[in-house]
Amino acid sequence: MRWEHLIPSEFEKAIKEHSLCIVPTGSLERHGEHLPLGCDMIIAHTVACLAAELEPAVVFPPQILMQAHESACFSGTVNYPSDFAIKAFSLLLKSIAANGFTKILAVNGHGGNSHMLEYFAMSNLDKDEGYTFYHFNIYGSVTEEEQRVIDALWESSPYGHACEMETSLFMACCPGKTKLSLAPKQSIEPQNRFSHLKSKGVHNALWWYADYPDNVTGTALKASEEKGKIVLDIYAKSAARAIKAVKEDNIAPALRQEFINRVNNKGDL
Ligand SMILES: [Zn+2]
């Protein structure tokens, strides 16, 4: 159920029954010439809404005030300074929790957000904001059998961004908004400009740009809404399993309280 669609009595009933709020996290950033800028935001929101039909929870409107520094060089990207983005996300979740939600699950559809979500989660450990925070990557938790079904769909590689897979998924989430004729005519392969660093275990923040300076992988020419519907169904089920696990979890909230108590009793903060 979508937060913005609920009337007050439905909202209060939903909090009593589930106490979990899902926050879809995406971005506004270029996805090649053929996909709209809101691709990740729309995919994350669609997956979250479908998952919440399978495993009821309240879904907050999708967030784009996140982390997209890696796309800052492309027109269409909206990106905030890191301290502001973390603060804004923190205040948003605090306000969601003030409505009575004791658990918040970020359902993420933008790869760049995983860095921010991980840091946000860690930096929140020693604060008692009244809720337990979880985060979930929509691409990260399918079964082996589901992954086999997904892998068998594609007629091109590599996939990763604005590729056949992501384009198909977007087409299923938002029919009629993709301009496939503008997709790359030839597959875009990684440029491997950091192979000398990667091979030595050294990381640099431009790792993605070094491989894909146009933020596009492979080619989406063979993408289709039909393929996307198969993937969307799998990702919705995967996200529903995550929602169920979070709803049933008693351990993380108890440990959070225990940890906060120890922080508060430490006496030197
Ligand atoms: Zn994307």
PDB file of N, CA and C in Angstrom, residues 1-2 18 20 22 46-59 136 146 229-245 247-248:
ATOM      1  N   MET A   1       0.842  -1.195   0.000  1.00  0.00           N
ATOM      2  CA  MET A   1       0.000   0.000   0.000  1.00  0.00           C
ATOM      3  C   MET A   1       0.880   1.249   0.000  1.00  0.00           C
ATOM      4  N   ARG A   2       0.465   2.199  -0.830  1.00  0.00           N
ATOM      5  CA  ARG A   2       1.273   3.410  -0.992  1.00  0.00           C
ATOM      6  C   ARG A   2       0.839   4.469   0.019  1.00  0.00           C
ATOM      7  N   HIS A  18       1.447  -3.601  10.706  1.00  0.00           N
ATOM      8  CA  HIS A  18       2.736  -3.944  10.103  1.00  0.00           C
ATOM      9  C   HIS A  18       3.947  -3.224  10.717  1.00  0.00           C
ATOM     10  N   LEU A  20       6.018  -1.489   9.595  1.00  0.00           N
ATOM     11  CA  LEU A  20       7.179  -1.413   8.692  1.00  0.00           C
ATOM     12  C   LEU A  20       6.875  -0.447   7.550  1.00  0.00           C
ATOM     13  N   ILE A  22       8.478   1.005   3.922  1.00  0.00           N
ATOM     14  CA  ILE A  22       9.488   0.777   2.885  1.00  0.00           C
ATOM     15  C   ILE A  22       9.790   2.104   2.199  1.00  0.00           C
ATOM     16  N   THR A  46       8.452   0.707  -8.300  1.00  0.00           N
ATOM     17  CA  THR A  46       7.564  -0.331  -8.842  1.00  0.00           C
ATOM     18  C   THR A  46       7.808  -1.664  -8.141  1.00  0.00           C
ATOM     19  N   VAL A  47       9.071  -2.030  -7.984  1.00  0.00           N
ATOM     20  CA  VAL A  47       9.398  -3.292  -7.300  1.00  0.00           C
ATOM     21  C   VAL A  47       8.856  -3.257  -5.868  1.00  0.00           C
ATOM     22  N   ALA A  48       9.069  -2.136  -5.183  1.00  0.00           N
ATOM     23  CA  ALA A  48       8.612  -2.017  -3.786  1.00  0.00           C
ATOM     24  C   ALA A  48       7.086  -2.135  -3.702  1.00  0.00           C
ATOM     25  N   CYS A  49       6.379  -1.469  -4.603  1.00  0.00           N
ATOM     26  CA  CYS A  49       4.908  -1.501  -4.563  1.00  0.00           C
ATOM     27  C   CYS A  49       4.379  -2.904  -4.859  1.00  0.00           C
ATOM     28  N   LEU A  50       4.963  -3.577  -5.840  1.00  0.00           N
ATOM     29  CA  LEU A  50       4.516  -4.944  -6.156  1.00  0.00           C
ATOM     30  C   LEU A  50       4.830  -5.893  -5.000  1.00  0.00           C
ATOM     31  N   ALA A  51       6.010  -5.725  -4.402  1.00  0.00           N
ATOM     32  CA  ALA A  51       6.400  -6.575  -3.275  1.00  0.00           C
ATOM     33  C   ALA A  51       5.453  -6.365  -2.097  1.00  0.00           C
ATOM     34  N   ALA A  52       5.056  -5.120  -1.886  1.00  0.00           N
ATOM     35  CA  ALA A  52       4.169  -4.815  -0.756  1.00  0.00           C
ATOM     36  C   ALA A  52       2.747  -5.306  -0.992  1.00  0.00           C
ATOM     37  N   GLU A  53       2.425  -5.638  -2.237  1.00  0.00           N
ATOM     38  CA  GLU A  53       1.129  -6.302  -2.491  1.00  0.00           C
ATOM     39  C   GLU A  53       1.211  -7.771  -2.077  1.00  0.00           C
ATOM     40  N   LEU A  54       2.399  -8.347  -2.247  1.00  0.00           N
ATOM     41  CA  LEU A  54       2.586  -9.754  -1.874  1.00  0.00           C
ATOM     42  C   LEU A  54       2.766  -9.908  -0.363  1.00  0.00           C
ATOM     43  N   GLU A  55       3.454  -8.930   0.238  1.00  0.00           N
ATOM     44  CA  GLU A  55       3.764  -8.976   1.670  1.00  0.00           C
ATOM     45  C   GLU A  55       3.489  -7.575   2.222  1.00  0.00           C
ATOM     46  N   PRO A  56       2.297  -7.355   2.780  1.00  0.00           N
ATOM     47  CA  PRO A  56       1.841  -5.985   3.043  1.00  0.00           C
ATOM     48  C   PRO A  56       2.775  -5.130   3.906  1.00  0.00           C
ATOM     49  N   ALA A  57       2.993  -3.927   3.456  1.00  0.00           N
ATOM     50  CA  ALA A  57       3.766  -2.905   4.175  1.00  0.00           C
ATOM     51  C   ALA A  57       3.433  -1.573   3.508  1.00  0.00           C
ATOM     52  N   VAL A  58       3.692  -0.505   4.216  1.00  0.00           N
ATOM     53  CA  VAL A  58       3.458   0.827   3.648  1.00  0.00           C
ATOM     54  C   VAL A  58       4.681   1.239   2.837  1.00  0.00           C
ATOM     55  N   VAL A  59       4.438   1.725   1.625  1.00  0.00           N
ATOM     56  CA  VAL A  59       5.541   2.161   0.749  1.00  0.00           C
ATOM     57  C   VAL A  59       5.544   3.678   0.664  1.00  0.00           C
ATOM     58  N   PHE A 136      18.062  -3.044   1.365  1.00  0.00           N
ATOM     59  CA  PHE A 136      17.937  -4.192   0.467  1.00  0.00           C
ATOM     60  C   PHE A 136      18.170  -3.720  -0.967  1.00  0.00           C
ATOM     61  N   GLU A 146      16.086 -18.562  -9.856  1.00  0.00           N
ATOM     62  CA  GLU A 146      15.605 -17.296 -10.421  1.00  0.00           C
ATOM     63  C   GLU A 146      16.691 -16.646 -11.278  1.00  0.00           C
ATOM     64  N   LYS A 229       9.007  -8.008 -17.853  1.00  0.00           N
ATOM     65  CA  LYS A 229       7.937  -8.477 -16.955  1.00  0.00           C
ATOM     66  C   LYS A 229       8.381  -9.716 -16.188  1.00  0.00           C
ATOM     67  N   ILE A 230       9.139 -10.575 -16.839  1.00  0.00           N
ATOM     68  CA  ILE A 230       9.634 -11.794 -16.166  1.00  0.00           C
ATOM     69  C   ILE A 230      10.586 -11.401 -15.041  1.00  0.00           C
ATOM     70  N   VAL A 231      11.484 -10.463 -15.330  1.00  0.00           N
ATOM     71  CA  VAL A 231      12.444 -10.016 -14.314  1.00  0.00           C
ATOM     72  C   VAL A 231      11.734  -9.271 -13.187  1.00  0.00           C
ATOM     73  N   LEU A 232      10.785  -8.430 -13.560  1.00  0.00           N
ATOM     74  CA  LEU A 232      10.055  -7.647 -12.552  1.00  0.00           C
ATOM     75  C   LEU A 232       9.326  -8.575 -11.578  1.00  0.00           C
ATOM     76  N   ASP A 233       8.722  -9.607 -12.100  1.00  0.00           N
ATOM     77  CA  ASP A 233       7.998 -10.565 -11.247  1.00  0.00           C
ATOM     78  C   ASP A 233       8.975 -11.232 -10.264  1.00  0.00           C
ATOM     79  N   ILE A 234      10.144 -11.594 -10.749  1.00  0.00           N
ATOM     80  CA  ILE A 234      11.148 -12.242  -9.880  1.00  0.00           C
ATOM     81  C   ILE A 234      11.639 -11.255  -8.821  1.00  0.00           C
ATOM     82  N   TYR A 235      11.937 -10.020  -9.227  1.00  0.00           N
ATOM     83  CA  TYR A 235      12.448  -9.039  -8.258  1.00  0.00           C
ATOM     84  C   TYR A 235      11.383  -8.668  -7.218  1.00  0.00           C
ATOM     85  N   ALA A 236      10.119  -8.640  -7.641  1.00  0.00           N
ATOM     86  CA  ALA A 236       9.045  -8.335  -6.683  1.00  0.00           C
ATOM     87  C   ALA A 236       8.941  -9.449  -5.640  1.00  0.00           C
ATOM     88  N   LYS A 237       9.053 -10.692  -6.095  1.00  0.00           N
ATOM     89  CA  LYS A 237       8.992 -11.819  -5.151  1.00  0.00           C
ATOM     90  C   LYS A 237      10.202 -11.800  -4.215  1.00  0.00           C
ATOM     91  N   SER A 238      11.353 -11.488  -4.774  1.00  0.00           N
ATOM     92  CA  SER A 238      12.575 -11.408  -3.965  1.00  0.00           C
ATOM     93  C   SER A 238      12.441 -10.313  -2.893  1.00  0.00           C
ATOM     94  N   ALA A 239      11.928  -9.153  -3.302  1.00  0.00           N
ATOM     95  CA  ALA A 239      11.742  -8.055  -2.342  1.00  0.00           C
ATOM     96  C   ALA A 239      10.672  -8.420  -1.306  1.00  0.00           C
ATOM     97  N   ALA A 240       9.648  -9.168  -1.716  1.00  0.00           N
ATOM     98  CA  ALA A 240       8.606  -9.596  -0.761  1.00  0.00           C
ATOM     99  C   ALA A 240       9.218 -10.525   0.292  1.00  0.00           C
ATOM    100  N   ARG A 241      10.139 -11.362  -0.121  1.00  0.00           N
ATOM    101  CA  ARG A 241      10.809 -12.238   0.859  1.00  0.00           C
ATOM    102  C   ARG A 241      11.600 -11.399   1.860  1.00  0.00           C
ATOM    103  N   ALA A 242      12.224 -10.330   1.350  1.00  0.00           N
ATOM    104  CA  ALA A 242      12.988  -9.434   2.239  1.00  0.00           C
ATOM    105  C   ALA A 242      12.049  -8.741   3.231  1.00  0.00           C
ATOM    106  N   ILE A 243      10.910  -8.289   2.737  1.00  0.00           N
ATOM    107  CA  ILE A 243       9.938  -7.616   3.617  1.00  0.00           C
ATOM    108  C   ILE A 243       9.482  -8.574   4.716  1.00  0.00           C
ATOM    109  N   LYS A 244       9.198  -9.797   4.316  1.00  0.00           N
ATOM    110  CA  LYS A 244       8.733 -10.790   5.304  1.00  0.00           C
ATOM    111  C   LYS A 244       9.818 -11.025   6.365  1.00  0.00           C
ATOM    112  N   ALA A 245      11.056 -11.147   5.915  1.00  0.00           N
ATOM    113  CA  ALA A 245      12.160 -11.394   6.857  1.00  0.00           C
ATOM    114  C   ALA A 245      12.300 -10.233   7.841  1.00  0.00           C
ATOM    115  N   LYS A 247       9.896  -8.063   8.694  1.00  0.00           N
ATOM    116  CA  LYS A 247       8.729  -8.034   9.587  1.00  0.00           C
ATOM    117  C   LYS A 247       8.872  -9.052  10.716  1.00  0.00           C
ATOM    118  N   GLU A 248       9.435 -10.201  10.400  1.00  0.00           N
ATOM    119  CA  GLU A 248       9.537 -11.267  11.402  1.00  0.00           C
ATOM    120  C   GLU A 248      10.754 -11.114  12.316  1.00  0.00           C
TER     121      GLU A 248
END
